[in-house]
């Protein structure tokens, strides 16, 4: 999904020496690479697929066929010792306020996050997981796929989200764990109400990235007849930091849950002091599953870990039941008349006010008085 300067920035920042690209994306890839000569080669996957094309001008970078490279290779697992804190992945964050930063995920961090999430979701080798979100996204990759691998579960992979295809797959593939965004769940609910299928295999539906209004939540629970839960976190946490358990969905609608198995969560003031229950501040984390740092960016790393905790950039508070409430991204809080207003609270209120409202965004605008 990267375009032009984004792709060049990441290739240069990561100091990548090679790229692995689907044949159908080669033209787009080369259009976004400003300095192809930094690459020793480009490995092409699925060169015979429909729509596969080769760019007219690829410079001096050799194209290598994946199947040809793999032919005749040993299937034995290489006997190479890996340090537990050695880097496993460099996932780049979205660059809303600056250029994307490479998050260093270690073997230990992702291993422990995967085991912890498998425990929280009670995943076993009998589960069958839907995979429709992109595998380059930490939410799909490490929130559910690596836990599935750790537990020995099966994965039903589809190329992107299609409500009809996924609805059919739940029945035909006997999917037990569904992972989708709220808007996807909403479409699946509507399909089930209009065209009923056997979805009794579902035991858990996990949603992420956005809260679900209470009315939609109740409708999904009633329609699917399974547990629902929310995962909350970010790439730097590998990514799950809290798990909003099924039993809390309707008793604490709008919350984001309790800390994950391996995660400490606190609320911090700008001074570095930890705040008491009920007080709003920045959500901070300590955990072995936290990133090792930002790639080639010691300044941003030091800032993120000030006062000995990882700073999420999110505002929130704990309630008397020990459940975490996310209020907003700090940069999205709207100041009006000296008060801080959560854009998300405004959005949820407007969505709840009338069923005809599908999506809404609250944005702060300059005002002489407010």
CSV table of C-alpha atoms in Angstrom, one decimal:
chain,number,residue,atom,x,y,z
A,1,UNK,CA,0.0,0.0,0.0
A,2,UNK,CA,3.0,2.3,0.1
A,3,UNK,CA,3.4,4.9,-2.6
A,4,UNK,CA,6.3,6.8,-4.0
A,5,UNK,CA,8.3,8.5,-1.3
A,6,UNK,CA,7.0,6.2,1.5
A,7,UNK,CA,8.5,3.1,-0.1
A,8,UNK,CA,11.8,4.8,-0.9
A,9,UNK,CA,12.1,6.1,2.6
A,10,UNK,CA,11.5,2.7,4.2
A,11,UNK,CA,14.0,0.9,1.8
A,12,UNK,CA,16.6,3.6,2.5
A,13,UNK,CA,16.0,3.8,6.3
A,14,UNK,CA,16.0,0.0,6.7
A,15,UNK,CA,19.1,-0.3,4.5
A,16,UNK,CA,17.4,-3.1,2.7
A,17,UNK,CA,19.7,-5.0,0.3
A,18,UNK,CA,17.0,-7.0,-1.5
A,19,UNK,CA,13.2,-7.1,-2.0
A,20,UNK,CA,10.7,-9.9,-2.5
A,21,UNK,CA,7.8,-8.7,-4.7
A,22,UNK,CA,4.7,-10.3,-6.2
A,23,UNK,CA,4.9,-10.2,-10.0
A,24,UNK,CA,1.7,-8.2,-10.2
A,25,UNK,CA,3.1,-5.5,-8.0
A,26,UNK,CA,6.5,-5.1,-9.8
A,27,UNK,CA,5.5,-2.0,-11.8
A,28,UNK,CA,4.2,-0.3,-8.7
A,29,UNK,CA,7.3,-1.3,-6.8
A,30,UNK,CA,9.7,0.2,-9.3
A,31,UNK,CA,7.6,3.3,-9.6
A,32,UNK,CA,8.2,4.0,-5.9
A,33,UNK,CA,11.9,3.2,-5.8
A,34,UNK,CA,14.1,6.2,-6.3
A,35,UNK,CA,17.4,4.5,-6.0
A,36,UNK,CA,17.1,0.9,-7.2
A,37,UNK,CA,20.8,0.4,-7.3
A,38,UNK,CA,20.9,0.1,-3.5
A,39,UNK,CA,19.3,-3.3,-4.0
A,40,UNK,CA,21.4,-6.3,-4.9
A,41,UNK,CA,18.3,-8.0,-6.4
A,42,UNK,CA,14.6,-8.3,-6.5
A,43,UNK,CA,13.1,-11.8,-5.9
A,44,UNK,CA,9.8,-12.2,-7.9
A,45,UNK,CA,7.0,-14.4,-6.6
A,46,UNK,CA,4.4,-16.0,-8.8
A,47,UNK,CA,5.8,-14.8,-12.1
A,48,UNK,CA,3.2,-16.8,-14.0
A,49,UNK,CA,0.2,-15.4,-12.3
A,50,UNK,CA,-2.5,-13.6,-14.3
A,51,UNK,CA,-1.7,-9.9,-14.6
A,52,UNK,CA,2.0,-10.5,-13.8
A,53,UNK,CA,4.1,-7.9,-15.7
A,54,UNK,CA,7.7,-6.9,-16.0
A,55,UNK,CA,8.6,-3.2,-15.9
A,56,UNK,CA,10.1,-1.8,-19.1
A,57,UNK,CA,13.0,-0.1,-17.2
A,58,UNK,CA,14.3,-1.9,-14.1
A,59,UNK,CA,17.8,-0.4,-14.2
A,60,UNK,CA,20.7,-2.7,-13.3
A,61,UNK,CA,18.9,-4.6,-10.6
A,62,UNK,CA,18.7,-8.3,-11.4
A,63,UNK,CA,15.3,-10.0,-11.2
A,64,UNK,CA,15.4,-13.4,-9.5
A,65,UNK,CA,12.7,-16.0,-9.8
A,66,UNK,CA,11.6,-17.4,-6.4
A,67,UNK,CA,10.8,-20.9,-7.6
A,68,UNK,CA,14.1,-21.1,-9.4
A,69,UNK,CA,16.0,-20.1,-6.2
A,70,UNK,CA,14.0,-22.5,-4.1
A,71,UNK,CA,14.5,-25.5,-6.4
A,72,UNK,CA,16.8,-28.2,-5.0
A,73,UNK,CA,17.2,-26.4,-1.6
A,74,UNK,CA,17.3,-28.6,1.5
A,75,UNK,CA,14.2,-28.8,3.6
A,76,UNK,CA,16.2,-29.2,6.8
A,77,UNK,CA,15.9,-26.5,9.4
A,78,UNK,CA,19.3,-24.7,9.6
A,79,UNK,CA,21.1,-25.4,12.9
A,80,UNK,CA,21.9,-21.8,13.7
A,81,UNK,CA,21.7,-20.5,17.3
A,82,UNK,CA,19.6,-17.3,17.6
A,83,UNK,CA,19.9,-15.0,20.5
A,84,UNK,CA,16.5,-14.4,22.1
A,85,UNK,CA,16.7,-10.7,21.8
A,86,UNK,CA,18.0,-10.8,18.2
A,87,UNK,CA,15.8,-8.8,15.8
A,88,UNK,CA,13.1,-10.8,14.1
A,89,UNK,CA,11.2,-8.1,12.2
A,90,UNK,CA,11.2,-4.4,11.4
A,91,UNK,CA,7.6,-3.3,11.0
A,92,UNK,CA,7.2,0.3,10.0
A,93,UNK,CA,4.7,2.5,11.9
A,94,UNK,CA,2.3,4.8,10.1
A,95,UNK,CA,3.9,8.2,9.7
A,96,UNK,CA,1.0,10.5,10.7
A,97,UNK,CA,3.2,13.1,12.4
A,98,UNK,CA,6.6,12.1,10.9
A,99,UNK,CA,8.3,9.7,8.5
A,100,UNK,CA,7.5,6.1,9.3
A,101,UNK,CA,9.7,4.5,11.9
A,102,UNK,CA,11.0,1.0,11.9
A,103,UNK,CA,9.9,-0.9,15.0
A,104,UNK,CA,12.5,-3.5,16.1
A,105,UNK,CA,10.6,-6.7,17.1
A,106,UNK,CA,12.8,-9.3,18.7
A,107,UNK,CA,12.3,-13.1,18.8
A,108,UNK,CA,11.6,-13.0,22.5
A,109,UNK,CA,9.1,-10.1,22.3
A,110,UNK,CA,7.0,-11.7,19.5
A,111,UNK,CA,7.3,-15.2,21.0
A,112,UNK,CA,6.0,-14.1,24.4
A,113,UNK,CA,3.3,-11.9,22.9
A,114,UNK,CA,2.1,-14.9,20.8
A,115,UNK,CA,2.0,-17.2,23.8
A,116,UNK,CA,0.3,-14.6,25.9
A,117,UNK,CA,-2.4,-13.9,23.3
A,118,UNK,CA,-2.9,-17.6,22.7
A,119,UNK,CA,-3.6,-17.9,26.5
A,120,UNK,CA,-6.0,-14.9,26.5
A,121,UNK,CA,-8.0,-16.1,23.5
A,122,UNK,CA,-7.8,-19.7,24.8
A,123,UNK,CA,-6.6,-20.8,21.4
A,124,UNK,CA,-5.9,-24.6,20.8
A,125,UNK,CA,-4.9,-26.9,17.9
A,126,UNK,CA,-8.7,-27.4,17.3
A,127,UNK,CA,-9.3,-23.7,16.3
A,128,UNK,CA,-9.6,-22.5,12.7
A,129,UNK,CA,-8.8,-18.8,12.3
A,130,UNK,CA,-10.0,-16.5,9.6
A,131,UNK,CA,-7.2,-14.4,7.9
A,132,UNK,CA,-8.6,-11.5,5.7
A,133,UNK,CA,-6.6,-8.5,6.9
A,134,UNK,CA,-3.1,-7.9,5.4
A,135,UNK,CA,-0.3,-10.0,6.8
A,136,UNK,CA,2.0,-7.0,6.7
A,137,UNK,CA,-0.1,-5.5,9.5
A,138,UNK,CA,0.9,-6.4,13.0
A,139,UNK,CA,-2.7,-6.8,14.0
A,140,UNK,CA,-3.2,-9.7,11.7
A,141,UNK,CA,0.3,-11.1,11.8
A,142,UNK,CA,1.2,-11.0,15.5
A,143,UNK,CA,-2.1,-10.5,17.2
A,144,UNK,CA,-3.6,-13.7,15.8
A,145,UNK,CA,-1.5,-15.6,13.2
A,146,UNK,CA,1.7,-16.2,15.3
A,147,UNK,CA,-0.5,-17.1,18.3
A,148,UNK,CA,-2.3,-19.6,16.0
A,149,UNK,CA,1.1,-21.1,14.9
A,150,UNK,CA,2.2,-21.3,18.6
A,151,UNK,CA,-1.0,-23.2,19.5
A,152,UNK,CA,-1.0,-25.3,16.3
A,153,UNK,CA,-4.3,-23.9,15.1
A,154,UNK,CA,-5.3,-23.8,11.4
A,155,UNK,CA,-5.6,-20.6,9.3
A,156,UNK,CA,-8.1,-20.0,6.5
A,157,UNK,CA,-6.4,-17.3,4.4
A,158,UNK,CA,-8.4,-15.1,2.0
A,159,UNK,CA,-7.0,-12.4,-0.3
A,160,UNK,CA,-8.7,-9.4,1.3
A,161,UNK,CA,-12.1,-8.9,2.8
A,162,UNK,CA,-15.2,-9.9,0.9
A,163,UNK,CA,-18.3,-10.2,3.1
A,164,UNK,CA,-19.9,-12.9,1.0
A,165,UNK,CA,-16.8,-15.0,0.7
A,166,UNK,CA,-16.0,-14.8,4.4
A,167,UNK,CA,-19.6,-15.5,5.3
A,168,UNK,CA,-19.5,-18.7,3.2
A,169,UNK,CA,-16.1,-19.7,4.6
A,170,UNK,CA,-17.3,-19.5,8.2
A,171,UNK,CA,-19.8,-22.3,7.3
A,172,UNK,CA,-17.7,-24.3,4.8
A,173,UNK,CA,-14.4,-24.1,6.7
A,174,UNK,CA,-15.9,-24.3,10.2
A,175,UNK,CA,-14.1,-21.2,11.3
A,176,UNK,CA,-14.0,-20.9,15.1
A,177,UNK,CA,-12.1,-17.6,15.6
A,178,UNK,CA,-13.1,-14.6,13.5
A,179,UNK,CA,-10.8,-11.6,13.4
A,180,UNK,CA,-12.2,-8.5,11.7
A,181,UNK,CA,-12.7,-4.7,11.9
A,182,UNK,CA,-16.0,-3.4,13.3
A,183,UNK,CA,-17.2,-2.4,9.9
A,184,UNK,CA,-16.5,-5.9,8.6
A,185,UNK,CA,-18.4,-7.5,11.5
A,186,UNK,CA,-21.3,-5.1,10.7
A,187,UNK,CA,-21.4,-6.4,7.1
A,188,UNK,CA,-21.3,-10.0,8.2
A,189,UNK,CA,-24.1,-9.5,10.7
A,190,UNK,CA,-26.3,-8.0,7.9
A,191,UNK,CA,-25.5,-10.9,5.6
A,192,UNK,CA,-26.3,-13.4,8.3
A,193,UNK,CA,-29.6,-11.7,9.0
A,194,UNK,CA,-30.5,-11.6,5.3
A,195,UNK,CA,-29.0,-15.0,4.2
A,196,UNK,CA,-28.7,-17.4,7.2
A,197,UNK,CA,-25.8,-19.8,7.2
A,198,UNK,CA,-24.6,-22.3,9.8
A,199,UNK,CA,-22.2,-20.2,11.9
A,200,UNK,CA,-22.3,-22.4,15.0
A,201,UNK,CA,-18.6,-23.2,14.7
A,202,UNK,CA,-17.8,-19.6,15.8
A,203,UNK,CA,-16.7,-19.5,19.5
A,204,UNK,CA,-14.9,-16.1,19.4
A,205,UNK,CA,-15.0,-13.0,17.3
A,206,UNK,CA,-12.1,-10.5,17.9
A,207,UNK,CA,-12.3,-6.9,16.7
A,208,UNK,CA,-9.6,-4.3,16.8
A,209,UNK,CA,-8.5,-0.8,15.8
A,210,UNK,CA,-11.8,0.8,16.8
A,211,UNK,CA,-14.5,0.5,19.5
A,212,UNK,CA,-18.0,-0.9,18.7
A,213,UNK,CA,-21.1,1.0,19.7
A,214,UNK,CA,-23.1,-0.9,22.3
A,215,UNK,CA,-26.1,-1.5,20.0
A,216,UNK,CA,-23.8,-3.0,17.3
A,217,UNK,CA,-22.1,-5.1,19.9
A,218,UNK,CA,-25.3,-6.6,21.2
A,219,UNK,CA,-26.5,-7.2,17.7
A,220,UNK,CA,-23.3,-9.1,16.8
A,221,UNK,CA,-23.4,-11.2,19.9
A,222,UNK,CA,-27.1,-12.1,19.4
A,223,UNK,CA,-26.6,-12.9,15.6
A,224,UNK,CA,-23.4,-15.0,15.9
A,225,UNK,CA,-24.1,-16.6,19.2
A,226,UNK,CA,-20.5,-16.4,20.2
A,227,UNK,CA,-18.1,-14.4,22.5
A,228,UNK,CA,-16.8,-11.1,21.3
A,229,UNK,CA,-13.6,-9.5,22.5
A,230,UNK,CA,-11.4,-6.5,21.6
A,231,UNK,CA,-7.6,-6.4,21.3
A,232,UNK,CA,-5.9,-3.1,22.1
A,233,UNK,CA,-2.3,-2.2,21.5
A,234,UNK,CA,0.2,-1.0,18.9
A,235,UNK,CA,3.1,-2.1,16.7
A,236,UNK,CA,5.6,-1.3,19.4
A,237,UNK,CA,3.9,-3.7,21.8
A,238,UNK,CA,4.1,-6.6,19.3
A,239,UNK,CA,1.1,-5.6,19.4
A,240,UNK,CA,-1.5,-6.7,22.0
A,241,UNK,CA,-1.2,-4.8,25.3
A,242,UNK,CA,-4.8,-5.3,26.7
A,243,UNK,CA,-7.5,-7.8,26.1
A,244,UNK,CA,-11.1,-6.8,26.6
A,245,UNK,CA,-12.6,-10.0,27.7
A,246,UNK,CA,-16.0,-11.3,26.5
A,247,UNK,CA,-17.5,-11.1,30.0
A,248,UNK,CA,-16.8,-7.4,30.2
A,249,UNK,CA,-18.2,-6.4,26.8
A,250,UNK,CA,-21.7,-5.4,27.9
A,251,UNK,CA,-20.9,-4.6,31.6
A,252,UNK,CA,-18.2,-2.0,30.5
A,253,UNK,CA,-19.0,-1.1,26.9
A,254,UNK,CA,-16.4,1.2,25.4
A,255,UNK,CA,-13.5,0.0,27.5
A,256,UNK,CA,-10.4,-1.6,26.1
A,257,UNK,CA,-9.8,-4.3,28.8
A,258,UNK,CA,-7.3,-5.6,31.3
A,259,UNK,CA,-3.5,-6.0,30.8
A,260,UNK,CA,-2.3,-8.9,28.7
A,261,UNK,CA,-0.5,-11.9,30.3
A,262,UNK,CA,3.0,-10.3,29.9
A,263,UNK,CA,2.1,-6.6,30.2
A,264,UNK,CA,2.2,-4.0,33.0
A,265,UNK,CA,0.0,-1.0,32.2
A,266,UNK,CA,0.0,2.3,34.1
A,267,UNK,CA,-1.3,5.9,33.7
A,268,UNK,CA,1.5,8.5,33.8
A,269,UNK,CA,1.5,12.3,34.3
A,270,UNK,CA,3.9,14.4,32.1
A,271,UNK,CA,6.2,14.6,35.2
A,272,UNK,CA,6.7,10.8,35.1
A,273,UNK,CA,4.6,10.2,38.2
A,274,UNK,CA,2.1,7.3,38.0
A,275,UNK,CA,-1.5,8.4,38.5
A,276,UNK,CA,-4.2,6.8,40.7
A,277,UNK,CA,-7.4,5.0,39.6
A,278,UNK,CA,-9.8,7.3,37.8
A,279,UNK,CA,-7.1,9.9,36.8
A,280,UNK,CA,-6.5,10.6,33.1
A,281,UNK,CA,-3.0,10.6,31.8
A,282,UNK,CA,-0.8,8.8,29.2
A,283,UNK,CA,-1.1,5.0,28.9
A,284,UNK,CA,2.4,3.5,29.5
A,285,UNK,CA,3.7,0.0,29.3
A,286,UNK,CA,6.4,-2.3,30.7
A,287,UNK,CA,6.8,-5.7,29.2
A,288,UNK,CA,9.3,-8.1,27.6
A,289,UNK,CA,7.2,-8.0,24.5
A,290,UNK,CA,7.8,-4.3,24.0
A,291,UNK,CA,10.0,-3.3,21.0
A,292,UNK,CA,13.8,-3.1,21.4
A,293,UNK,CA,13.7,0.4,19.9
A,294,UNK,CA,13.2,2.3,16.6
A,295,UNK,CA,15.6,1.3,13.9
A,296,UNK,CA,18.5,3.8,13.5
A,297,UNK,CA,16.6,6.3,15.6
A,298,UNK,CA,18.1,6.5,19.1
A,299,UNK,CA,16.5,9.9,19.8
A,300,UNK,CA,13.0,8.6,19.2
A,301,UNK,CA,13.7,5.5,21.2
A,302,UNK,CA,15.0,7.4,24.2
A,303,UNK,CA,11.9,9.6,24.1
A,304,UNK,CA,9.5,6.7,23.9
A,305,UNK,CA,11.1,5.0,26.9
A,306,UNK,CA,11.4,8.1,29.2
A,307,UNK,CA,10.8,7.5,32.9
A,308,UNK,CA,11.4,3.8,32.4
A,309,UNK,CA,8.1,3.0,30.7
A,310,UNK,CA,7.1,2.8,27.0
A,311,UNK,CA,4.9,5.8,26.1
A,312,UNK,CA,1.9,4.9,24.0
A,313,UNK,CA,0.8,8.4,23.0
A,314,UNK,CA,-2.7,7.5,24.1
A,315,UNK,CA,-4.7,9.1,26.8
A,316,UNK,CA,-6.7,6.9,29.2
A,317,UNK,CA,-7.6,5.9,32.8
A,318,UNK,CA,-8.3,2.9,34.9
A,319,UNK,CA,-11.7,2.5,36.6
A,320,UNK,CA,-12.5,1.0,40.0
A,321,UNK,CA,-12.7,-2.5,38.4
A,322,UNK,CA,-9.2,-2.3,37.1
A,323,UNK,CA,-10.4,-2.0,33.5
A,324,UNK,CA,-8.6,0.4,31.1
A,325,UNK,CA,-10.5,3.0,29.2
A,326,UNK,CA,-8.9,4.6,26.1
A,327,UNK,CA,-9.9,8.2,25.8
A,328,UNK,CA,-8.1,9.4,22.6
A,329,UNK,CA,-4.8,9.8,20.9
A,330,UNK,CA,-3.2,12.8,22.6
A,331,UNK,CA,-2.8,14.5,19.2
A,332,UNK,CA,-6.5,14.0,18.5
A,333,UNK,CA,-7.8,15.5,21.8
A,334,UNK,CA,-9.9,18.6,21.0
A,335,UNK,CA,-9.4,21.6,23.3
A,336,UNK,CA,-12.5,23.7,23.6
A,337,UNK,CA,-13.0,26.5,26.1
A,338,UNK,CA,-10.0,25.1,28.1
A,339,UNK,CA,-11.6,21.6,28.3
A,340,UNK,CA,-10.2,18.5,26.7
A,341,UNK,CA,-12.8,16.7,24.6
A,342,UNK,CA,-12.3,13.2,23.2
A,343,UNK,CA,-13.0,13.1,19.5
A,344,UNK,CA,-13.9,9.4,19.9
A,345,UNK,CA,-16.6,10.1,22.6
A,346,UNK,CA,-18.2,12.7,20.3
A,347,UNK,CA,-18.1,10.3,17.3
A,348,UNK,CA,-19.6,7.4,19.3
A,349,UNK,CA,-22.4,9.7,20.7
A,350,UNK,CA,-23.3,10.8,17.1
A,351,UNK,CA,-23.3,7.2,15.8
A,352,UNK,CA,-25.5,6.1,18.7
A,353,UNK,CA,-27.9,9.0,18.1
A,354,UNK,CA,-29.4,7.7,14.9
A,355,UNK,CA,-29.1,4.4,13.0
A,356,UNK,CA,-28.7,6.2,9.6
A,357,UNK,CA,-25.3,7.4,10.7
A,358,UNK,CA,-22.7,4.9,9.4
A,359,UNK,CA,-19.4,6.8,9.9
A,360,UNK,CA,-18.5,10.1,11.5
A,361,UNK,CA,-15.3,12.0,12.3
A,362,UNK,CA,-15.0,14.8,14.9
A,363,UNK,CA,-12.3,17.4,14.0
A,364,UNK,CA,-11.2,20.4,16.1
A,365,UNK,CA,-11.4,23.7,14.2
A,366,UNK,CA,-10.0,27.2,15.2
A,367,UNK,CA,-12.5,29.4,17.0
A,368,UNK,CA,-12.2,33.0,18.4
A,369,UNK,CA,-13.9,32.0,21.6
A,370,UNK,CA,-13.7,28.3,22.1
